[in-house]
Amino acid sequence: MSNTENNLKSYLLSKCIIGYGIINGLINATIFYFMEKSTPDALFYSGDIIKDLTFTTFLLGFLLALIVMPLTVKDLEKGKFASQEGVHKLERYLPNHLFVFSIVLGLVTAILTIILSSIIVFLFNIAPLTVMQMMIFKGTICAICGGIAGYLCIIKVAYRK
């Protein structure tokens, strides 16, 4: 494995797991808590859970693309990782225009959320959720989707010709 591949892998791990994953999940969970703290007895049923998470992760993917792409380009220019040779199997399907890419990334994260949260909610029959349970669930789903969105942004920059 070459040094440029190692640089990209360590950059991906750092940014996707910590920055766009865990930190993003914590931020979204905290925002949710402050939005719902006045109704601590509220319950979130299956439809509410999936709608809330889908809307949130669409915004998450959309906004992350608009923010992460320029920051990743700057990191590439600073040499934090190297441009990659070849074609990445996912990158070639992603649009080059930033706004269109942002919409696509929002849709990808929303679709992943619908699938993932539906499986969890219906397979494990977890609904209704309390505010605290929903906060933890939302933080977890946002961390997963944020990490995936960050990964797609970074590979789009790393493999761009």
mmCIF file with all atom_site columns, C-alpha atoms in Angstrom, residues 1-12 80-85 158-159:
data_model
loop_
_atom_site.group_PDB
_atom_site.id
_atom_site.type_symbol
_atom_site.label_atom_id
_atom_site.label_alt_id
_atom_site.label_comp_id
_atom_site.label_asym_id
_atom_site.label_entity_id
_atom_site.label_seq_id
_atom_site.pdbx_PDB_ins_code
_atom_site.Cartn_x
_atom_site.Cartn_y
_atom_site.Cartn_z
_atom_site.occupancy
_atom_site.B_iso_or_equiv
_atom_site.pdbx_formal_charge
_atom_site.auth_seq_id
_atom_site.auth_comp_id
_atom_site.auth_asym_id
_atom_site.auth_atom_id
_atom_site.pdbx_PDB_model_num
ATOM 1  C CA . MET A 1 1   ? 0.000   0.000  0.000  1.00 0.00 ? 1   MET A CA 1
ATOM 2  C CA . SER A 1 2   ? 1.445   3.364  -1.005 1.00 0.00 ? 2   SER A CA 1
ATOM 3  C CA . ASN A 1 3   ? 1.928   6.326  1.288  1.00 0.00 ? 3   ASN A CA 1
ATOM 4  C CA . THR A 1 4   ? -0.760  8.350  -0.549 1.00 0.00 ? 4   THR A CA 1
ATOM 5  C CA . GLU A 1 5   ? -3.275  5.559  0.075  1.00 0.00 ? 5   GLU A CA 1
ATOM 6  C CA . ASN A 1 6   ? -2.320  5.523  3.760  1.00 0.00 ? 6   ASN A CA 1
ATOM 7  C CA . ASN A 1 7   ? -2.720  9.318  3.949  1.00 0.00 ? 7   ASN A CA 1
ATOM 8  C CA . LEU A 1 8   ? -6.177  9.103  2.391  1.00 0.00 ? 8   LEU A CA 1
ATOM 9  C CA . LYS A 1 9   ? -7.233  6.207  4.630  1.00 0.00 ? 9   LYS A CA 1
ATOM 10 C CA . SER A 1 10  ? -6.143  7.967  7.803  1.00 0.00 ? 10  SER A CA 1
ATOM 11 C CA . TYR A 1 11  ? -7.801  11.185 6.599  1.00 0.00 ? 11  TYR A CA 1
ATOM 12 C CA . LEU A 1 12  ? -11.033 9.272  5.857  1.00 0.00 ? 12  LEU A CA 1
ATOM 13 C CA . LYS A 1 80  ? -3.250  16.463 4.141  1.00 0.00 ? 80  LYS A CA 1
ATOM 14 C CA . PHE A 1 81  ? -3.922  13.695 1.627  1.00 0.00 ? 81  PHE A CA 1
ATOM 15 C CA . ALA A 1 82  ? -3.016  13.153 -1.997 1.00 0.00 ? 82  ALA A CA 1
ATOM 16 C CA . SER A 1 83  ? -5.151  13.054 -5.101 1.00 0.00 ? 83  SER A CA 1
ATOM 17 C CA . GLN A 1 84  ? -5.784  9.443  -6.055 1.00 0.00 ? 84  GLN A CA 1
ATOM 18 C CA . GLU A 1 85  ? -5.082  7.677  -9.314 1.00 0.00 ? 85  GLU A CA 1
ATOM 19 C CA . ALA A 1 158 ? -9.732  12.659 -3.866 1.00 0.00 ? 158 ALA A CA 1
ATOM 20 C CA . TYR A 1 159 ? -10.580 10.952 -7.171 1.00 0.00 ? 159 TYR A CA 1
#
